[in-house]
Amino acid sequence: MIGWTLRRLTQSFLVVLLMTLVVFVGLNAIGNPMDILVGEDLNQAERLQAIAHLGLDKPLWEQYLIFLKGAVHGNLGQSFVYHEDAMRLILQRLPATFELAFCALFLAVVIGVPLGMFAGTYPDHPLSRMMMAASIVGFSLPAFWVALMMIMLFSIKLGWLPASGRGETRELFGVQWSWLTLDGLQHLLLPALNLALFKISLVLRLTRAGVREVLPQEFVKFARAKGLSPMRVMCMHVMRNTMIPVVTVLAMELGSTIAYAVVTESIFSWPGAGKLILDSINMLDRPVVVAYLMVVVVIFVVLNLIVDGLYYLLDPRVRVEGSR
Amino acid sequence: MNAASKPVPSHVGLQAQSPWRRVVLEFISSPTAVVGLLVLVLIMLVAVLAPWIVVQNPYDLMQLNVLDARLAPGSANMDSGYTYWLGTDGQGRDLVSAILYGLRISLWVGIGSALIAAVIGTLVGLVSAYVGGWLDALLMRLVDLLLSFPVILMALMILAWLGKGVGNVMLTLILLEWAYYARTARGQALTESRREYVDAARGQGIGPWRIVVGHILPNCLPPLIVIGALQIARAITLEATLSFLGLGVPVTEPSLGLLIANGFQYMLSNEYWISLFPGLALLITIVAINLVGDRLRDVLNPRLLR
């Protein structure tokens, strides 16, 4: 166990280190932020002073080392645009993104699991066939276009739900949340549903496959023979055994949900980290872009590590393979 | 299994036919896939022939009339009386023309990048499998790294670095896609290289390069074709998404994604058609490709065959 943990930790550390190099060098190779940030009216001396102030006059490798040293201390530089700590900016916006991503996963489970269980129990029912066809469309639909259509239908035509912003928020643990107020929940529903569409299809298919695999097994027949109600058999015996792959896949999907929130946030004007990064890319605000990419990379690596760790603990086959 | 009782050709008969004939026969036995293929062919035809079909060149600012901007579907052109069947966008572009030209860009970017990525990825996969050793380990770690992050994140990273443009979007897609082909080609090549016919070829004194290209590669193709079909759909979606976010193609040459983005600002004033119709075109294209790809996967899947 210790050997496995150490090796995985080293691997993860190397991945993060490699990504810092790729992100930093890549972003510095092309595009001069000075052209955008500094007005035409500056003279040459003032220009040079501004460059020196931002540390852009040093050679690239030295900039990278300074960046690395800062990164270890959680300092990824000052935003060129907001004149604030880039890391702080991201962390301020991250709760809104997390809120959106978790709500999307919640919706995916709440909608996808019951539908998947139905489709798995009655595979030939017309409703099940419809669900499977709909899930193919769910995989094909460009999410951003669906978002626009949702806004058009539910916000503009019907006027049921608001289309932008977080609505009223309430503080919990020093952070503002939308899901604690009714108005906030209304604002949350459309973007979360949009972000969840792909996951709903995924969960539906996984659950359906799982149910079809578990249903013919002996312990289900035995539970039925004991005279348990069909509801109890489904909830206690079938569902438990189908949820393992669903939970692992969703844990891994959390990272990509956070990444895809960029699209959803920009459409629904959700003030999360994704909207910030898009604005920052367009304004060539390098430190914020770098800070965002690094934060998401770290989230991703940590998630993978957790999922792998759980697998290691739960599945003995992985241990045998890992020791080779 | 009793072969005589089945209407389909028996296994013996299958082997006698050429494999591609069998693939075609099995493909057309699914009506949905055939419909998908027909729609796809139609879409590609109108996209290629767009300059001869449309009434105006949507990229030629001289042909656009601002007075015709944001007309509802079915409105008539001020000058020539031509009907805008799907309306016009904020710059007075006829949406039919804009969608056909947008399709051209979307298909070009999607198919072009998928093909180039397929060639590069397959080559890397074959070399990796054949050479082995540290090169194999290095290349496959790189593939793992690329595939372990979500595509949209990597695309943002690369486009933040490269900047806008049709060429840059294609380059981004290629950089992201080759890894899928490389992993599949390597896995397939490793399985194939253990088969008897490779030993036989080696025994005949055929050189390693000719064995890889002439013997192993053709047997690796089926899964790569399936991946290619599905990757084209993914590439088109990703291009549309990136263009929608303002990171993809330039505003002077709107692809479908950018047309949808342009329509977004007018949607709040109930001018829905500018976003709706390009989106429908995009959706139909992607569903058609996915239908064809799904059927190809069923037909070409070697696990279902053997």
CSV table of N, CA and C in Angstrom, one decimal, chain B residues 177-294:
chain,number,residue,atom,x,y,z
B,177,GLU,N,-6.6,15.1,-31.0
B,177,GLU,CA,-7.2,13.9,-31.5
B,177,GLU,C,-6.3,12.8,-31.8
B,178,TRP,N,-5.1,13.1,-32.1
B,178,TRP,CA,-4.2,12.0,-32.6
B,178,TRP,C,-4.0,10.9,-31.6
B,179,ALA,N,-4.1,11.3,-30.3
B,179,ALA,CA,-3.9,10.4,-29.2
B,179,ALA,C,-4.9,9.2,-29.2
B,180,TYR,N,-6.1,9.5,-29.6
B,180,TYR,CA,-7.1,8.4,-29.7
B,180,TYR,C,-6.7,7.4,-30.7
B,181,TYR,N,-6.3,7.8,-31.9
B,181,TYR,CA,-5.9,6.9,-32.9
B,181,TYR,C,-4.6,6.2,-32.5
B,182,ALA,N,-3.7,6.9,-31.9
B,182,ALA,CA,-2.4,6.3,-31.5
B,182,ALA,C,-2.6,5.1,-30.6
B,183,ARG,N,-3.5,5.3,-29.5
B,183,ARG,CA,-3.7,4.3,-28.5
B,183,ARG,C,-4.4,3.1,-29.2
B,184,THR,N,-5.4,3.3,-30.1
B,184,THR,CA,-6.1,2.2,-30.7
B,184,THR,C,-5.1,1.5,-31.7
B,185,ALA,N,-4.4,2.2,-32.5
B,185,ALA,CA,-3.5,1.6,-33.5
B,185,ALA,C,-2.5,0.8,-32.8
B,186,ARG,N,-1.9,1.3,-31.7
B,186,ARG,CA,-0.9,0.5,-31.0
B,186,ARG,C,-1.5,-0.8,-30.4
B,187,GLY,N,-2.6,-0.7,-29.8
B,187,GLY,CA,-3.2,-1.9,-29.2
B,187,GLY,C,-3.5,-2.9,-30.2
B,188,GLN,N,-4.1,-2.4,-31.3
B,188,GLN,CA,-4.5,-3.3,-32.4
B,188,GLN,C,-3.2,-4.0,-33.1
B,189,ALA,N,-2.2,-3.1,-33.3
B,189,ALA,CA,-1.0,-3.6,-33.9
B,189,ALA,C,-0.3,-4.7,-33.0
B,190,LEU,N,-0.3,-4.5,-31.7
B,190,LEU,CA,0.3,-5.4,-30.8
B,190,LEU,C,-0.4,-6.8,-30.9
B,191,THR,N,-1.8,-6.7,-31.0
B,191,THR,CA,-2.5,-8.0,-31.1
B,191,THR,C,-2.2,-8.7,-32.4
B,192,GLU,N,-2.2,-7.9,-33.5
B,192,GLU,CA,-2.0,-8.4,-34.9
B,192,GLU,C,-0.6,-9.0,-35.0
B,193,SER,N,0.4,-8.3,-34.4
B,193,SER,CA,1.7,-8.8,-34.7
B,193,SER,C,2.0,-10.1,-34.1
B,194,ARG,N,1.1,-10.6,-33.2
B,194,ARG,CA,1.3,-11.9,-32.6
B,194,ARG,C,0.7,-13.0,-33.5
B,195,ARG,N,0.0,-12.6,-34.5
B,195,ARG,CA,-0.7,-13.6,-35.3
B,195,ARG,C,0.2,-14.4,-36.3
B,196,GLU,N,-0.3,-15.5,-36.8
B,196,GLU,CA,0.5,-16.4,-37.6
B,196,GLU,C,0.9,-15.7,-38.9
B,197,TYR,N,0.0,-14.9,-39.5
B,197,TYR,CA,0.3,-14.4,-40.8
B,197,TYR,C,1.5,-13.5,-40.8
B,198,VAL,N,1.7,-12.8,-39.6
B,198,VAL,CA,2.9,-11.9,-39.5
B,198,VAL,C,4.2,-12.8,-39.5
B,199,ASP,N,4.1,-13.9,-38.7
B,199,ASP,CA,5.2,-14.9,-38.7
B,199,ASP,C,5.5,-15.4,-40.0
B,200,ALA,N,4.4,-15.7,-40.8
B,200,ALA,CA,4.6,-16.2,-42.1
B,200,ALA,C,5.3,-15.2,-43.0
B,201,ALA,N,4.9,-14.0,-42.9
B,201,ALA,CA,5.5,-12.9,-43.7
B,201,ALA,C,7.0,-12.7,-43.4
B,202,ARG,N,7.3,-12.8,-42.0
B,202,ARG,CA,8.6,-12.7,-41.6
B,202,ARG,C,9.5,-13.8,-42.1
B,203,GLY,N,8.9,-15.0,-42.1
B,203,GLY,CA,9.5,-16.2,-42.6
B,203,GLY,C,9.9,-16.1,-44.1
B,204,GLN,N,9.1,-15.4,-44.8
B,204,GLN,CA,9.3,-15.2,-46.2
B,204,GLN,C,10.4,-14.2,-46.5
B,205,GLY,N,10.9,-13.6,-45.4
B,205,GLY,CA,12.0,-12.6,-45.6
B,205,GLY,C,11.5,-11.2,-45.9
B,206,ILE,N,10.3,-10.9,-45.7
B,206,ILE,CA,9.8,-9.6,-46.0
B,206,ILE,C,10.3,-8.6,-44.9
B,207,GLY,N,10.7,-7.4,-45.3
B,207,GLY,CA,11.3,-6.4,-44.4
B,207,GLY,C,10.3,-5.9,-43.4
B,208,PRO,N,10.7,-5.4,-42.2
B,208,PRO,CA,9.9,-4.9,-41.2
B,208,PRO,C,8.9,-3.8,-41.6
B,209,TRP,N,9.4,-2.9,-42.4
B,209,TRP,CA,8.6,-1.8,-42.8
B,209,TRP,C,7.4,-2.3,-43.7
B,210,ARG,N,7.7,-3.2,-44.6
B,210,ARG,CA,6.6,-3.7,-45.4
B,210,ARG,C,5.6,-4.6,-44.6
B,211,ILE,N,6.1,-5.3,-43.6
B,211,ILE,CA,5.2,-6.1,-42.8
B,211,ILE,C,4.2,-5.1,-42.1
B,212,VAL,N,4.8,-4.0,-41.5
B,212,VAL,CA,3.9,-3.1,-40.8
B,212,VAL,C,2.9,-2.4,-41.7
B,213,VAL,N,3.4,-1.9,-42.8
B,213,VAL,CA,2.5,-1.2,-43.7
B,213,VAL,C,1.6,-2.1,-44.5
B,214,GLY,N,2.1,-3.2,-45.0
B,214,GLY,CA,1.4,-4.0,-46.0
B,214,GLY,C,0.6,-5.1,-45.3
B,215,HIS,N,0.9,-5.5,-44.1
B,215,HIS,CA,0.2,-6.6,-43.4
B,215,HIS,C,-0.5,-6.2,-42.2
B,216,ILE,N,0.2,-5.5,-41.3
B,216,ILE,CA,-0.4,-5.2,-40.0
B,216,ILE,C,-1.4,-4.0,-40.1
B,217,LEU,N,-1.0,-3.0,-40.9
B,217,LEU,CA,-1.9,-1.8,-41.0
B,217,LEU,C,-3.3,-2.1,-41.5
B,218,PRO,N,-3.4,-2.9,-42.6
B,218,PRO,CA,-4.7,-3.1,-43.1
B,218,PRO,C,-5.6,-3.8,-42.1
B,219,ASN,N,-5.0,-4.6,-41.3
B,219,ASN,CA,-5.8,-5.3,-40.3
B,219,ASN,C,-6.2,-4.5,-39.1
B,220,CYS,N,-5.5,-3.3,-38.9
B,220,CYS,CA,-5.8,-2.4,-37.9
B,220,CYS,C,-6.8,-1.4,-38.3
B,221,LEU,N,-7.2,-1.3,-39.6
B,221,LEU,CA,-8.1,-0.3,-40.1
B,221,LEU,C,-9.5,-0.3,-39.5
B,222,PRO,N,-10.2,-1.4,-39.4
B,222,PRO,CA,-11.6,-1.3,-39.0
B,222,PRO,C,-11.8,-0.5,-37.7
B,223,PRO,N,-11.1,-0.8,-36.6
B,223,PRO,CA,-11.4,0.1,-35.4
B,223,PRO,C,-11.0,1.6,-35.6
B,224,LEU,N,-10.0,1.8,-36.4
B,224,LEU,CA,-9.6,3.2,-36.7
B,224,LEU,C,-10.6,3.9,-37.5
B,225,ILE,N,-11.3,3.2,-38.4
B,225,ILE,CA,-12.4,3.9,-39.2
B,225,ILE,C,-13.5,4.3,-38.3
B,226,VAL,N,-13.9,3.4,-37.3
B,226,VAL,CA,-14.9,3.7,-36.4
B,226,VAL,C,-14.6,4.9,-35.6
B,227,ILE,N,-13.4,4.9,-35.0
B,227,ILE,CA,-13.0,6.1,-34.2
B,227,ILE,C,-13.0,7.3,-35.1
B,228,GLY,N,-12.5,7.2,-36.3
B,228,GLY,CA,-12.5,8.4,-37.2
B,228,GLY,C,-13.9,9.0,-37.4
B,229,ALA,N,-14.9,8.1,-37.6
B,229,ALA,CA,-16.3,8.6,-37.8
B,229,ALA,C,-16.8,9.4,-36.6
B,230,LEU,N,-16.5,8.8,-35.4
B,230,LEU,CA,-17.0,9.4,-34.2
B,230,LEU,C,-16.2,10.7,-33.9
B,231,GLN,N,-14.9,10.6,-34.2
B,231,GLN,CA,-14.1,11.8,-34.0
B,231,GLN,C,-14.5,13.0,-34.8
B,232,ILE,N,-14.9,12.7,-36.1
B,232,ILE,CA,-15.4,13.8,-36.9
B,232,ILE,C,-16.5,14.6,-36.3
B,233,ALA,N,-17.5,13.8,-35.7
B,233,ALA,CA,-18.6,14.4,-35.0
B,233,ALA,C,-18.1,15.2,-33.8
B,234,ARG,N,-17.2,14.6,-33.1
B,234,ARG,CA,-16.7,15.4,-31.9
B,234,ARG,C,-16.0,16.6,-32.3
B,235,ALA,N,-15.2,16.5,-33.4
B,235,ALA,CA,-14.4,17.7,-33.8
B,235,ALA,C,-15.3,18.8,-34.3
B,236,ILE,N,-16.4,18.4,-35.0
B,236,ILE,CA,-17.4,19.5,-35.4
B,236,ILE,C,-18.0,20.2,-34.2
B,237,THR,N,-18.4,19.3,-33.3
B,237,THR,CA,-19.0,19.9,-32.1
B,237,THR,C,-18.0,20.8,-31.3
B,238,LEU,N,-16.8,20.4,-31.2
B,238,LEU,CA,-15.8,21.2,-30.5
B,238,LEU,C,-15.5,22.5,-31.2
B,239,GLU,N,-15.4,22.4,-32.5
B,239,GLU,CA,-15.1,23.6,-33.3
B,239,GLU,C,-16.3,24.6,-33.1
B,240,ALA,N,-17.5,24.1,-33.1
B,240,ALA,CA,-18.7,25.0,-33.0
B,240,ALA,C,-18.7,25.6,-31.6
B,241,THR,N,-18.3,24.8,-30.6
B,241,THR,CA,-18.3,25.3,-29.2
B,241,THR,C,-17.3,26.4,-29.0
B,242,LEU,N,-16.0,26.1,-29.6
B,242,LEU,CA,-15.0,27.1,-29.4
B,242,LEU,C,-15.3,28.4,-30.2
B,243,SER,N,-15.9,28.2,-31.4
B,243,SER,CA,-16.3,29.4,-32.2
B,243,SER,C,-17.3,30.2,-31.4
B,244,PHE,N,-18.3,29.4,-30.8
B,244,PHE,CA,-19.3,30.1,-30.0
B,244,PHE,C,-18.7,30.9,-28.9
B,245,LEU,N,-17.7,30.4,-28.3
B,245,LEU,CA,-17.1,31.1,-27.2
B,245,LEU,C,-16.2,32.2,-27.6
B,246,GLY,N,-16.1,32.4,-29.0
B,246,GLY,CA,-15.3,33.5,-29.5
B,246,GLY,C,-13.8,33.1,-29.6
B,247,LEU,N,-13.4,31.8,-29.5
B,247,LEU,CA,-12.0,31.4,-29.5
B,247,LEU,C,-11.7,30.7,-30.8
B,248,GLY,N,-12.7,30.5,-31.7
B,248,GLY,CA,-12.5,29.7,-32.9
B,248,GLY,C,-12.2,30.5,-34.1
B,249,VAL,N,-13.1,30.4,-35.1
B,249,VAL,CA,-13.0,31.0,-36.4
B,249,VAL,C,-13.2,32.5,-36.3
B,250,PRO,N,-12.6,33.3,-37.2
B,250,PRO,CA,-12.8,34.8,-37.1
B,250,PRO,C,-14.2,35.2,-37.6
B,251,VAL,N,-14.6,36.4,-37.1
B,251,VAL,CA,-16.0,36.8,-37.4
B,251,VAL,C,-16.3,37.0,-38.9
B,252,THR,N,-15.2,37.2,-39.7
B,252,THR,CA,-15.5,37.4,-41.1
B,252,THR,C,-15.9,36.1,-41.8
B,253,GLU,N,-15.5,35.0,-41.2
B,253,GLU,CA,-15.9,33.7,-41.9
B,253,GLU,C,-16.7,32.9,-40.9
B,254,PRO,N,-17.9,33.2,-40.6
B,254,PRO,CA,-18.6,32.5,-39.5
B,254,PRO,C,-18.9,31.0,-39.8
B,255,SER,N,-18.5,30.1,-38.9
B,255,SER,CA,-18.9,28.7,-39.0
B,255,SER,C,-20.3,28.7,-38.3
B,256,LEU,N,-20.8,27.5,-38.2
B,256,LEU,CA,-22.2,27.3,-37.6
B,256,LEU,C,-22.1,27.8,-36.2
B,257,GLY,N,-21.1,27.5,-35.4
B,257,GLY,CA,-21.0,27.9,-34.0
B,257,GLY,C,-21.0,29.4,-33.9
B,258,LEU,N,-20.3,30.1,-34.7
B,258,LEU,CA,-20.3,31.6,-34.6
B,258,LEU,C,-21.6,32.2,-35.1
B,259,LEU,N,-22.3,31.6,-36.0
B,259,LEU,CA,-23.6,32.0,-36.4
B,259,LEU,C,-24.6,32.0,-35.2
B,260,ILE,N,-24.5,30.8,-34.5
B,260,ILE,CA,-25.3,30.7,-33.3
B,260,ILE,C,-25.0,31.7,-32.3
B,261,ALA,N,-23.7,32.0,-32.1
B,261,ALA,CA,-23.3,33.0,-31.1
B,261,ALA,C,-23.8,34.3,-31.5
B,262,ASN,N,-23.7,34.7,-32.8
B,262,ASN,CA,-24.2,36.0,-33.3
B,262,ASN,C,-25.7,36.1,-33.0
B,263,GLY,N,-26.4,35.0,-33.1
B,263,GLY,CA,-27.8,35.1,-32.9
B,263,GLY,C,-28.2,35.3,-31.5
B,264,PHE,N,-27.3,34.9,-30.5
B,264,PHE,CA,-27.6,34.9,-29.1
B,264,PHE,C,-28.1,36.3,-28.7
B,265,GLN,N,-27.4,37.4,-29.1
B,265,GLN,CA,-27.7,38.7,-28.6
B,265,GLN,C,-29.1,39.1,-29.1
B,266,TYR,N,-29.6,38.6,-30.2
B,266,TYR,CA,-30.9,39.0,-30.7
B,266,TYR,C,-32.0,38.1,-30.2
B,267,MET,N,-31.7,37.0,-29.5
B,267,MET,CA,-32.7,36.1,-29.0
B,267,MET,C,-33.6,36.7,-28.0
B,268,LEU,N,-33.0,37.6,-27.2
B,268,LEU,CA,-33.7,38.2,-26.1
B,268,LEU,C,-34.8,39.1,-26.7
B,269,SER,N,-34.7,39.6,-27.9
B,269,SER,CA,-35.8,40.4,-28.5
B,269,SER,C,-36.6,39.5,-29.4
B,270,ASN,N,-36.6,38.2,-29.1
B,270,ASN,CA,-37.5,37.2,-29.7
B,270,ASN,C,-37.1,36.9,-31.2
B,271,GLU,N,-35.9,37.3,-31.6
B,271,GLU,CA,-35.5,37.0,-33.0
B,271,GLU,C,-34.8,35.6,-33.0
B,272,TYR,N,-35.5,34.6,-32.8
B,272,TYR,CA,-35.0,33.3,-32.5
B,272,TYR,C,-34.3,32.6,-33.7
B,273,TRP,N,-34.7,33.0,-34.9
B,273,TRP,CA,-34.2,32.2,-36.1
B,273,TRP,C,-32.7,32.2,-36.3
B,274,ILE,N,-32.1,33.3,-35.9
B,274,ILE,CA,-30.6,33.4,-36.2
B,274,ILE,C,-29.8,32.3,-35.4
B,275,SER,N,-30.3,32.0,-34.2
B,275,SER,CA,-29.6,30.9,-33.5
B,275,SER,C,-30.2,29.5,-33.8
B,276,LEU,N,-31.5,29.5,-34.0
B,276,LEU,CA,-32.2,28.2,-34.2
B,276,LEU,C,-31.8,27.4,-35.4
B,277,PHE,N,-31.8,28.1,-36.6
B,277,PHE,CA,-31.6,27.3,-37.8
B,277,PHE,C,-30.1,26.8,-38.0
B,278,PRO,N,-29.1,27.6,-37.7
B,278,PRO,CA,-27.7,27.1,-37.8
B,278,PRO,C,-27.5,25.9,-36.8
B,279,GLY,N,-28.2,26.0,-35.6
B,279,GLY,CA,-28.1,25.0,-34.6
B,279,GLY,C,-28.7,23.7,-35.1
B,280,LEU,N,-29.9,23.8,-35.8
B,280,LEU,CA,-30.5,22.6,-36.3
B,280,LEU,C,-29.6,22.0,-37.4
B,281,ALA,N,-29.0,22.8,-38.2
B,281,ALA,CA,-28.1,22.3,-39.2
B,281,ALA,C,-27.0,21.5,-38.6
B,282,LEU,N,-26.4,22.1,-37.5
B,282,LEU,CA,-25.3,21.4,-36.8
B,282,LEU,C,-25.8,20.1,-36.2
B,283,LEU,N,-27.0,20.2,-35.5
B,283,LEU,CA,-27.5,19.0,-34.9
B,283,LEU,C,-27.8,17.8,-35.9
B,284,ILE,N,-28.4,18.2,-37.0
B,284,ILE,CA,-28.7,17.2,-38.0
B,284,ILE,C,-27.4,16.5,-38.5
B,285,THR,N,-26.4,17.4,-38.8
B,285,THR,CA,-25.1,16.9,-39.3
B,285,THR,C,-24.5,15.9,-38.2
B,286,ILE,N,-24.5,16.3,-37.0
B,286,ILE,CA,-23.8,15.5,-35.9
B,286,ILE,C,-24.6,14.2,-35.7
B,287,VAL,N,-25.9,14.3,-35.7
B,287,VAL,CA,-26.7,13.0,-35.5
B,287,VAL,C,-26.5,12.1,-36.7
B,288,ALA,N,-26.4,12.6,-37.9
B,288,ALA,CA,-26.2,11.8,-39.1
B,288,ALA,C,-24.9,11.1,-39.0
B,289,ILE,N,-23.8,11.8,-38.6
B,289,ILE,CA,-22.5,11.2,-38.5
B,289,ILE,C,-22.5,10.1,-37.4
B,290,ASN,N,-23.1,10.4,-36.3
B,290,ASN,CA,-23.2,9.5,-35.2
B,290,ASN,C,-23.9,8.2,-35.6
B,291,LEU,N,-25.0,8.4,-36.3
B,291,LEU,CA,-25.8,7.2,-36.8
B,291,LEU,C,-24.9,6.3,-37.7
B,292,VAL,N,-24.2,6.9,-38.6
B,292,VAL,CA,-23.3,6.2,-39.5
B,292,VAL,C,-22.2,5.5,-38.7
B,293,GLY,N,-21.6,6.3,-37.7
B,293,GLY,CA,-20.5,5.8,-36.9
B,293,GLY,C,-20.9,4.6,-36.1
B,294,ASP,N,-22.1,4.7,-35.4
B,294,ASP,CA,-22.6,3.7,-34.6
B,294,ASP,C,-22.8,2.4,-35.4
